mmCIF file of C-alpha atoms in Angstrom:
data_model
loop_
_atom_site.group_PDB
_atom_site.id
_atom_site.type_symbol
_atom_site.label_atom_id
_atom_site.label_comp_id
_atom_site.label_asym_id
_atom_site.label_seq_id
_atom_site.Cartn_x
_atom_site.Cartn_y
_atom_site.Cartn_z
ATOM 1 C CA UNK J 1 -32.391 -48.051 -65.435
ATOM 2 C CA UNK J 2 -32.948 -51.495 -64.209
ATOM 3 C CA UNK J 3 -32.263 -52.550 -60.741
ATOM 4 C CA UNK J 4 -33.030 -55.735 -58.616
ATOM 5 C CA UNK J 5 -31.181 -57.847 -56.116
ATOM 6 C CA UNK J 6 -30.404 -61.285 -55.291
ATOM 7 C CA UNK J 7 -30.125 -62.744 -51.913
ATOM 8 C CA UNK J 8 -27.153 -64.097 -50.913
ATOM 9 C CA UNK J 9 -28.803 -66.794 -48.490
ATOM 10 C CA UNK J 10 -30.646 -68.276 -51.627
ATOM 11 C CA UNK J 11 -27.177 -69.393 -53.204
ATOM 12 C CA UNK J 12 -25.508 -72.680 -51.981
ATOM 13 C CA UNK J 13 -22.271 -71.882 -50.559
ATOM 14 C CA UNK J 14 -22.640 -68.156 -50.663
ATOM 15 C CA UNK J 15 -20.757 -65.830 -52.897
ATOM 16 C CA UNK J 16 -17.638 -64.111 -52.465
ATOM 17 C CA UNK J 17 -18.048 -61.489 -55.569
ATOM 18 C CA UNK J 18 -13.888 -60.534 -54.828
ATOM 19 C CA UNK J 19 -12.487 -63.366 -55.510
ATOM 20 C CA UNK J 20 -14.389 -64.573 -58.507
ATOM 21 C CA UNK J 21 -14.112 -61.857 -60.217
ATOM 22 C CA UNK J 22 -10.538 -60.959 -59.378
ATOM 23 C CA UNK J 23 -8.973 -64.333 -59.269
ATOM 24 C CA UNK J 24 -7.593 -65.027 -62.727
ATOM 25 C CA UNK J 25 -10.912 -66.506 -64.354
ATOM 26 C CA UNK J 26 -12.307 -63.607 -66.456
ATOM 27 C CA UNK J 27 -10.861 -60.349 -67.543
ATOM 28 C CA UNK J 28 -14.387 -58.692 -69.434
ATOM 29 C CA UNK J 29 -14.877 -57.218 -65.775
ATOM 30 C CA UNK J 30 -13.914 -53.930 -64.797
ATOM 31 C CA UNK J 31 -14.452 -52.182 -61.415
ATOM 32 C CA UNK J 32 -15.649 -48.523 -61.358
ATOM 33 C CA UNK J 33 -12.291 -47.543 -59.126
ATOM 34 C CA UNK J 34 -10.345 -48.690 -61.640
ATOM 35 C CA UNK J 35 -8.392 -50.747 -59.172
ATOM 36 C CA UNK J 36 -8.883 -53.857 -60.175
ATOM 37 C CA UNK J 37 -6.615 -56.919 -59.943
ATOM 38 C CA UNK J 38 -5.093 -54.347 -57.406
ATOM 39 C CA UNK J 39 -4.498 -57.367 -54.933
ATOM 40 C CA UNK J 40 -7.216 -55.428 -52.134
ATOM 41 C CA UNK J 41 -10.878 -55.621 -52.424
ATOM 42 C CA UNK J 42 -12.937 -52.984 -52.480
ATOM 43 C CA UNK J 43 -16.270 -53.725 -50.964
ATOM 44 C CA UNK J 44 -18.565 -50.376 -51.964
ATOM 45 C CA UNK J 45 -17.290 -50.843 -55.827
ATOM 46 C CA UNK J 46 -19.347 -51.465 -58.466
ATOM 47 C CA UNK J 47 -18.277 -54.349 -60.914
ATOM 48 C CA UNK J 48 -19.277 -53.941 -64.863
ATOM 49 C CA UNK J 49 -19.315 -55.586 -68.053
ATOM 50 C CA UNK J 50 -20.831 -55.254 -71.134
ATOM 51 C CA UNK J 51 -22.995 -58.155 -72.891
ATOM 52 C CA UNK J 52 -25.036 -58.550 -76.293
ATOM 53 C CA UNK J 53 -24.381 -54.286 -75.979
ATOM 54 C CA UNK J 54 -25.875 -54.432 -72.592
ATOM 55 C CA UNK J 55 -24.087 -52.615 -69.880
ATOM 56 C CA UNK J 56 -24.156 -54.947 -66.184
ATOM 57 C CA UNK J 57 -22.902 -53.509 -62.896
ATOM 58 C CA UNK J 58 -22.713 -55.750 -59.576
ATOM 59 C CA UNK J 59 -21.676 -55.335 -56.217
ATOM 60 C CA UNK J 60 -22.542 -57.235 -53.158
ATOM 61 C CA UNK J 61 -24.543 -55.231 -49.850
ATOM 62 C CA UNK J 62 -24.303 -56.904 -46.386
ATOM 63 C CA UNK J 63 -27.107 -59.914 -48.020
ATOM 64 C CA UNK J 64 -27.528 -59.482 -50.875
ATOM 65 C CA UNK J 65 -25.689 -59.164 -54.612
ATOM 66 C CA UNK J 66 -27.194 -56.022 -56.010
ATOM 67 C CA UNK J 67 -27.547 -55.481 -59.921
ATOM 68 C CA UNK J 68 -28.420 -52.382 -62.301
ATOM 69 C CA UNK J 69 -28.590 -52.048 -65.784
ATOM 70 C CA UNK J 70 -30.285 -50.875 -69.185
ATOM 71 C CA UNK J 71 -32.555 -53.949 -69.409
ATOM 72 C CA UNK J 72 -33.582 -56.936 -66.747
ATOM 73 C CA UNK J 73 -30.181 -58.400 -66.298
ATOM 74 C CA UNK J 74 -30.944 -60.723 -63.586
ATOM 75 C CA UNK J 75 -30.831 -63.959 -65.963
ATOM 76 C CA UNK J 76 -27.390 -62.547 -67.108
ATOM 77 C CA UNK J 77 -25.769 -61.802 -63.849
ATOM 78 C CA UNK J 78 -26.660 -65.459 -62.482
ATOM 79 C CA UNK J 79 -25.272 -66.947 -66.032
ATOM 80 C CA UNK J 80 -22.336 -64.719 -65.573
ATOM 81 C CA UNK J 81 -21.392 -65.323 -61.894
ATOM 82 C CA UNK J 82 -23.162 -69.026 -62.221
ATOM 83 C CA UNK J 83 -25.234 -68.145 -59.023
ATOM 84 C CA UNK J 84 -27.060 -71.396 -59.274
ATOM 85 C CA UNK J 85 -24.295 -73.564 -59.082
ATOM 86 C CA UNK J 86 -24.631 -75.141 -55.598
ATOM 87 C CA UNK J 87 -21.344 -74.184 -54.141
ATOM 88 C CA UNK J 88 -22.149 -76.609 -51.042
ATOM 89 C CA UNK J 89 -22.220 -79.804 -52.960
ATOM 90 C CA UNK J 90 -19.463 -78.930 -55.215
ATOM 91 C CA UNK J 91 -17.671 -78.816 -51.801
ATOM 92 C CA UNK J 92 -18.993 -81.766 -50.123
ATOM 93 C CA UNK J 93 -18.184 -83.816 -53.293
ATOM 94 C CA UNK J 94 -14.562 -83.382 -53.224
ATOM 95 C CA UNK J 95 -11.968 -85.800 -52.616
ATOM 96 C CA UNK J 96 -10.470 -86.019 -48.747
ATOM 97 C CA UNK J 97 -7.313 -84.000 -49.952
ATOM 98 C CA UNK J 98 -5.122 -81.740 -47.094
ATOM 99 C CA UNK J 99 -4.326 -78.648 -50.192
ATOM 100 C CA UNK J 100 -8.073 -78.584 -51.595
ATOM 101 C CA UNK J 101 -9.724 -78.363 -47.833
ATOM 102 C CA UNK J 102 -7.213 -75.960 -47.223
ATOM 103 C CA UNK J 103 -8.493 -74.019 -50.336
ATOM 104 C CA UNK J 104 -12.421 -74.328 -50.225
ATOM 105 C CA UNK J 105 -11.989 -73.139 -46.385
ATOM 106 C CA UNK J 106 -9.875 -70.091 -47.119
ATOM 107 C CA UNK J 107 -11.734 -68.910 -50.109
ATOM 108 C CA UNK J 108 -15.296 -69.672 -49.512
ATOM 109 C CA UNK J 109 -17.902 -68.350 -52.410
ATOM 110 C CA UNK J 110 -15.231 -68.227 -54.868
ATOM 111 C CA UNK J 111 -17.991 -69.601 -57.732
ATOM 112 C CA UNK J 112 -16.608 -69.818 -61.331
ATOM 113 C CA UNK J 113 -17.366 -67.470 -64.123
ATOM 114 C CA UNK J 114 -19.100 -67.960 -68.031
ATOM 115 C CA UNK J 115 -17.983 -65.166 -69.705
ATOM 116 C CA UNK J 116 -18.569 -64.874 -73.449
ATOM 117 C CA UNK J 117 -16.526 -67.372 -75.765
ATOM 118 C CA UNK J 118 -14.527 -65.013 -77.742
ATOM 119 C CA UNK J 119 -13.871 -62.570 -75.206
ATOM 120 C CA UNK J 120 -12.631 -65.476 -72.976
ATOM 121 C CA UNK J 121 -10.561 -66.743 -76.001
ATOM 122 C CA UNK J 122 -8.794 -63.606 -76.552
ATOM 123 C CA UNK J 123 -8.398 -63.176 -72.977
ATOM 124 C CA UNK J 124 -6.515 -65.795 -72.161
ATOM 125 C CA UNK J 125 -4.379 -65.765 -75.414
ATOM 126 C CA UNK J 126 -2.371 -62.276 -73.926
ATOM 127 C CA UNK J 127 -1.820 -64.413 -70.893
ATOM 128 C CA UNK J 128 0.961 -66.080 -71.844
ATOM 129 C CA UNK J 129 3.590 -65.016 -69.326
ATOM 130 C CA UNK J 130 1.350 -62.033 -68.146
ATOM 131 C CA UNK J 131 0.504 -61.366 -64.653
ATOM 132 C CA UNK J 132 -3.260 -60.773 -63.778
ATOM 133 C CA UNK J 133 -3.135 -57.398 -63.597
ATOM 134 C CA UNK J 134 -1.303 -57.043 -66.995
ATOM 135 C CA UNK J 135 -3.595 -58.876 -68.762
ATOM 136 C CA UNK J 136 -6.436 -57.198 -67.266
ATOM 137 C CA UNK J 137 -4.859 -53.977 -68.797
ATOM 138 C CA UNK J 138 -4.294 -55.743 -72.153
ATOM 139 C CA UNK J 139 -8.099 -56.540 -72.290
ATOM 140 C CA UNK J 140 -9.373 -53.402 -71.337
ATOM 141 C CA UNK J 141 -7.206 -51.665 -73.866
ATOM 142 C CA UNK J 142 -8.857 -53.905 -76.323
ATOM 143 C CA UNK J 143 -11.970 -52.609 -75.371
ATOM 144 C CA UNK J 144 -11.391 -49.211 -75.095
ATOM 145 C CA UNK J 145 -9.614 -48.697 -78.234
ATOM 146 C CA UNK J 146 -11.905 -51.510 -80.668
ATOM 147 C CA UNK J 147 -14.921 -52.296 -78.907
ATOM 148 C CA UNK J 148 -18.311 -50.195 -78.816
ATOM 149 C CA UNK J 149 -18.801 -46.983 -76.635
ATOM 150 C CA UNK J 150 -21.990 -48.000 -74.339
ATOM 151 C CA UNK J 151 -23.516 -45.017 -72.591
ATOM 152 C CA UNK J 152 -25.577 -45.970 -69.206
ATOM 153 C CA UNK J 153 -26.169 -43.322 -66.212
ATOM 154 C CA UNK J 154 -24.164 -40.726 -67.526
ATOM 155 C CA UNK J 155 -20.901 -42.845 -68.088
ATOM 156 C CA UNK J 156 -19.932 -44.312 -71.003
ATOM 157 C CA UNK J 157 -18.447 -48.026 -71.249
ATOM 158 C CA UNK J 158 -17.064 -50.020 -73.932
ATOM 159 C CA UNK J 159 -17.516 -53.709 -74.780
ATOM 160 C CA UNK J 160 -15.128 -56.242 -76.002
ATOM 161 C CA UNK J 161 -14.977 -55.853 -78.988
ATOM 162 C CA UNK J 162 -16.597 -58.364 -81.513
ATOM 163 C CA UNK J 163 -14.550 -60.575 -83.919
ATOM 164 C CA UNK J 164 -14.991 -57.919 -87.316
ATOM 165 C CA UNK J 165 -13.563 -55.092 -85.034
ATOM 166 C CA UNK J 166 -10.993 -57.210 -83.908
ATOM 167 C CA UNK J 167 -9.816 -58.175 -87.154
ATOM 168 C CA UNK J 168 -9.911 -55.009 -88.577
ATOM 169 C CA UNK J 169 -7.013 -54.094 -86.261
ATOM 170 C CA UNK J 170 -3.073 -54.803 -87.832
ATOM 171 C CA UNK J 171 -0.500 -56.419 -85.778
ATOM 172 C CA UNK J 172 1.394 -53.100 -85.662
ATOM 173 C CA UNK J 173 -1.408 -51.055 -84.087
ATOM 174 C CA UNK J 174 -1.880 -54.246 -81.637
ATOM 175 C CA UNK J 175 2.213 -53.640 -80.665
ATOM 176 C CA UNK J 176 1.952 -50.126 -79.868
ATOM 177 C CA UNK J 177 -1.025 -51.038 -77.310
ATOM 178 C CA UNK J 178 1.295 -53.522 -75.915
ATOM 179 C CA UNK J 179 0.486 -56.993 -76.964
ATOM 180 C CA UNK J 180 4.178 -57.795 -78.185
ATOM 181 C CA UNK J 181 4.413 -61.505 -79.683
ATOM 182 C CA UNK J 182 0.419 -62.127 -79.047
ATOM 183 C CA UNK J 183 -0.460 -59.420 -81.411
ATOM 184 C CA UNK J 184 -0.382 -61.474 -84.512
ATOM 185 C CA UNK J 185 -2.482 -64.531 -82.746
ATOM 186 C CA UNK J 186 -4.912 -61.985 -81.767
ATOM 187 C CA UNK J 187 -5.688 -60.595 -85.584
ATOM 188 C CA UNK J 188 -5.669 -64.292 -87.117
ATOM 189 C CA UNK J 189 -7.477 -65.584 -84.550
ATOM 190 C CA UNK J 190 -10.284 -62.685 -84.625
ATOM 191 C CA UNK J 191 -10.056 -63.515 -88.743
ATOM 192 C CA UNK J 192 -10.751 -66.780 -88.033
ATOM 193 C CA UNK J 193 -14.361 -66.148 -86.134
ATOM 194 C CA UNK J 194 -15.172 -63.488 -88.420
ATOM 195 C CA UNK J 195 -14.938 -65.241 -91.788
ATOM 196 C CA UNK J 196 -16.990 -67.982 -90.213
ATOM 197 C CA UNK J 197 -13.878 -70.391 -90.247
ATOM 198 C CA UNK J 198 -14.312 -71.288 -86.282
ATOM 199 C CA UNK J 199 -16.259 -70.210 -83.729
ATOM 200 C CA UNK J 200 -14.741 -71.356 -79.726
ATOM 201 C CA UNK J 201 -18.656 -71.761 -79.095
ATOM 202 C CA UNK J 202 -18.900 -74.498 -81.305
ATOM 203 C CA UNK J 203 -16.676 -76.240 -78.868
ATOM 204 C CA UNK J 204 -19.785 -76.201 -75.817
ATOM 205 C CA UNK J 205 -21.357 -79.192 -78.223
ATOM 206 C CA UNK J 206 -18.213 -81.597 -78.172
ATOM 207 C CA UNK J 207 -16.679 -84.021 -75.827
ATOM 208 C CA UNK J 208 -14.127 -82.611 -73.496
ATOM 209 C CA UNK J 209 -10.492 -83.920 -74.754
ATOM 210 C CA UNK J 210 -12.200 -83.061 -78.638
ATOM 211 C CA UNK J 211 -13.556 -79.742 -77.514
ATOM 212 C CA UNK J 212 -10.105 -78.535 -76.127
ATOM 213 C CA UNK J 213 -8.719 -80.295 -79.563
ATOM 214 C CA UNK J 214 -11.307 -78.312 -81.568
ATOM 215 C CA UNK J 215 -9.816 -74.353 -79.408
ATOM 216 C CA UNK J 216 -6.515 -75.622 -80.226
ATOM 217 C CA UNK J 217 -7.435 -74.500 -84.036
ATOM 218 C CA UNK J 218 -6.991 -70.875 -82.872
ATOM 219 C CA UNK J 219 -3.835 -69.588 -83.348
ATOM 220 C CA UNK J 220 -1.756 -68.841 -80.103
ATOM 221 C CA UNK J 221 -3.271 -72.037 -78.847
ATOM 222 C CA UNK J 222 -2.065 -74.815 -76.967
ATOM 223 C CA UNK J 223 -3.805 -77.079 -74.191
ATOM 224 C CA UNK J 224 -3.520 -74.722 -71.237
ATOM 225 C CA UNK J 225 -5.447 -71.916 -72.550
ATOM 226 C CA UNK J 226 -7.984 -74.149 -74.497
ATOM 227 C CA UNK J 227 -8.536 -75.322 -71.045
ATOM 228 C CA UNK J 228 -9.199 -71.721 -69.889
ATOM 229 C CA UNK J 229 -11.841 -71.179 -72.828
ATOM 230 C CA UNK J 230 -13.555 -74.651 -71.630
ATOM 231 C CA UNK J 231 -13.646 -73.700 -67.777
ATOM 232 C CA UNK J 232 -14.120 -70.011 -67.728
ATOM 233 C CA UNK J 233 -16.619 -70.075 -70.731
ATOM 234 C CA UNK J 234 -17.946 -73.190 -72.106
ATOM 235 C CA UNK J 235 -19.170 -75.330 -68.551
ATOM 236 C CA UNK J 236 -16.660 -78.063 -68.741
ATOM 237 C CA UNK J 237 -15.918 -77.985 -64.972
ATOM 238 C CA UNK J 238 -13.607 -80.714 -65.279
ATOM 239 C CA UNK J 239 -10.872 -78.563 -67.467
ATOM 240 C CA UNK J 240 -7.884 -78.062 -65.184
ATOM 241 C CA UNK J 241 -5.674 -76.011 -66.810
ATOM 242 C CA UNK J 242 -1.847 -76.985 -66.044
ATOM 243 C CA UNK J 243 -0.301 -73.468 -65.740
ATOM 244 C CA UNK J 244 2.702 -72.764 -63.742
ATOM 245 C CA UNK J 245 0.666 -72.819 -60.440
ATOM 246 C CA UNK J 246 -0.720 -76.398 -61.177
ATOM 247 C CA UNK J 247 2.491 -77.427 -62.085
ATOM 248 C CA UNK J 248 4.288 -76.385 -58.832
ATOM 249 C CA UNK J 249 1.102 -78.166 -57.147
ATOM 250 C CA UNK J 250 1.724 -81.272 -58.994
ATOM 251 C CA UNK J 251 5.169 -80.891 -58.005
ATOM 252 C CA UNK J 252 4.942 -80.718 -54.525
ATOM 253 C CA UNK J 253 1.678 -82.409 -53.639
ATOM 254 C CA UNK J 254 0.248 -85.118 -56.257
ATOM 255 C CA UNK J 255 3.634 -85.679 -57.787
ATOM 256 C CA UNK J 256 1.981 -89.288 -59.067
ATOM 257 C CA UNK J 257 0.100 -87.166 -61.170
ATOM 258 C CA UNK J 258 3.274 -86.178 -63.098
ATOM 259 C CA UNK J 259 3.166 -88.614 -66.627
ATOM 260 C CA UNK J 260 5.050 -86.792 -68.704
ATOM 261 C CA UNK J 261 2.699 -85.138 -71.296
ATOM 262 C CA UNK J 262 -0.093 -82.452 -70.897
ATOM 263 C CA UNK J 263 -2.740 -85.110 -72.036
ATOM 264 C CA UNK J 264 -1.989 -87.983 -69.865
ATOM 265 C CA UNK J 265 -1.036 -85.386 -66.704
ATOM 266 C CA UNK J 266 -4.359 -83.357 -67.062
ATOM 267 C CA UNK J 267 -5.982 -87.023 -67.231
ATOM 268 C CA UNK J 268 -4.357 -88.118 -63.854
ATOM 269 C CA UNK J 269 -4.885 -84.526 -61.754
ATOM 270 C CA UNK J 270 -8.796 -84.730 -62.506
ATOM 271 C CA UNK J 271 -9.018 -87.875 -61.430
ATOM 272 C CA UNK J 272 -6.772 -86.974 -57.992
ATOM 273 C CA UNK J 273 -8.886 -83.873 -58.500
ATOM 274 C CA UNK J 274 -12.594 -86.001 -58.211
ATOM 275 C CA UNK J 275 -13.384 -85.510 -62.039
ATOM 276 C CA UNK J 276 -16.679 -84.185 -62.526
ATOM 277 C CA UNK J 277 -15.774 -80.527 -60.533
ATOM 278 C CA UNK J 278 -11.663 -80.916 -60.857
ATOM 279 C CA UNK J 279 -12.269 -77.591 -62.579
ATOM 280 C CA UNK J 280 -13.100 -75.976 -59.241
ATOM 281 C CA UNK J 281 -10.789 -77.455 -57.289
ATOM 282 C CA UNK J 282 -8.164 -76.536 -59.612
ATOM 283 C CA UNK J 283 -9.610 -72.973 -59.662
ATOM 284 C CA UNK J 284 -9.553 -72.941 -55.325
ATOM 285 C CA UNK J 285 -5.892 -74.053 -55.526
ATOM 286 C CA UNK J 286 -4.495 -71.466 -58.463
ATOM 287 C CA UNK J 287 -6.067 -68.977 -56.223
ATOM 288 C CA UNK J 288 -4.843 -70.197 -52.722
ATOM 289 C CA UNK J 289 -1.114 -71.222 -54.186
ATOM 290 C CA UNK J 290 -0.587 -67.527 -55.751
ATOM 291 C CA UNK J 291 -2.060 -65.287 -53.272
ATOM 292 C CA UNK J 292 -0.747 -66.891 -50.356
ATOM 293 C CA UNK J 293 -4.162 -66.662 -48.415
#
């Protein structure tokens, strides 16, 4: 086993490990109480994943985020939990707005996630009208039931399951696990990567409005969760994804915002939203609007 920690005062902004992992960006986490997306955090919990067949557990200690796994994971984790964005500026950069300062303040460290492309595609197409919790379940069932058993200190953990082992699955056996309507995206979509006809990394190379263009390929896809896949995955920080949060927040606070289509809206909220990080900010107010915090 491989162990090694980071120290919280050499990140920017800190890092609250909670709330980015347990906020609606990335369901390829577990937590090893098997509580997660519970709606309480659980401090002395380990958090895992499984990369490239590499099993990663983190949890944070009074300074420091602690690490273990089966080979040197430390350039991982930081990709992963993007420890060396600098929290601090993203903050200072944003626009003078009453809702965001609300939001950075209440949920300080929140950093965003980079979790693998096709596990962050598949993700986020069983979230249509899914809470976070279901859709945790949904992904971990995935795993579970198609995705490689990974033993590591005596447990054994399973990894999302790759695009062949994906397809291989019918839309019948994804029904009985509870996918519903999704099911059938889910197969064509994992047929897609497999055969080579698309890959949602591809889409890391292209500009923004074409990359989310380029997800939108996949089937189950519209704008909103291409969006996802560019924030949560791909680095393009100024994604905002116009769920039903962002659209009650648009509503009630930047209702100028409003024009009419997903394009030209998602055009006007980054700009309100300062652009180049509108992707955070949207991120600090999905979180702040549905918890209530």
């Amino acid at each position: 086993m491989k162990t090694g920690t980071i120290p919280l005062d050499t990140l920017p902004g800190g890092l609250d490990l909670y709330r980015t992992l347990e906020s609606g960006q990335s369901y390829l986490w577990r937590r090893s109480d098997g509580e997660m997306y519970s709606g309480a955090p659980a401090p002395d919990e380990w958090y895992y994943t499984v990369v490239d067949g590499t099993v990663v557990r983190v949890r944070l200690s009074a300074d420091a985020l602690e690490w273990e796994s089966t080979a040197d994971a430390e350039p991982v984790v930081r990709r992963l939990l993007r420890l060396d964005d600098d929290l601090e500026a993203i903050v200072a950069a944003a626009p003078d707005d009453p809702l965001l300062a609300e939001a950075y303040e209440a949920h300080r460290g929140m950093r965003l996630v980079e979790d693998p492309p096709f596990g962050c595609l598949i993700s986020f197409i069983c979230s249509a009208q899914m809470r976070v919790g279901r859709i945790h379940t949904m992904v971990s069932t995935l795993a579970r039931e198609y995705g490689d058993a990974v033993e590591f200190d005596g447990e054994t953990y399973h990894a999302f399951p790759t695009p062949a082992q994906l397809a291989a699955a019918t839309e019948a056996d994804l029904r009985e696990l509870g996918l519903g309507y999704r099911a059938p995206y889910v197969v064509r979509t994992a047929e897609l990567v497999a055969d080579g006809e698309a890959d949602p990394a591809e889409a890391r190379d292209l500009e923004y409005e074409s990359a989310r263009e380029y997800l939108k390929r996949f089937v189950g896809v519209g704008d909103k969760v291409a969006d996802c896949v560019l924030l949560f995955s791909l680095e393009f920080d100024q994604a905002v994804p116009l769920d039903t949060w962002l659209k009650s927040a648009i509503e009630d606070y930047y209702p100028d915002c409003d024009r009419g289509s997903y394009g030209a809206t998602s055009r006007a909220i980054r700009e309100e939203l300062g652009g180049e990080y509108a992707g955070y900010a949207q991120t600090y107010i999905f979180h702040h609007l549905r918890t209530g915090e």
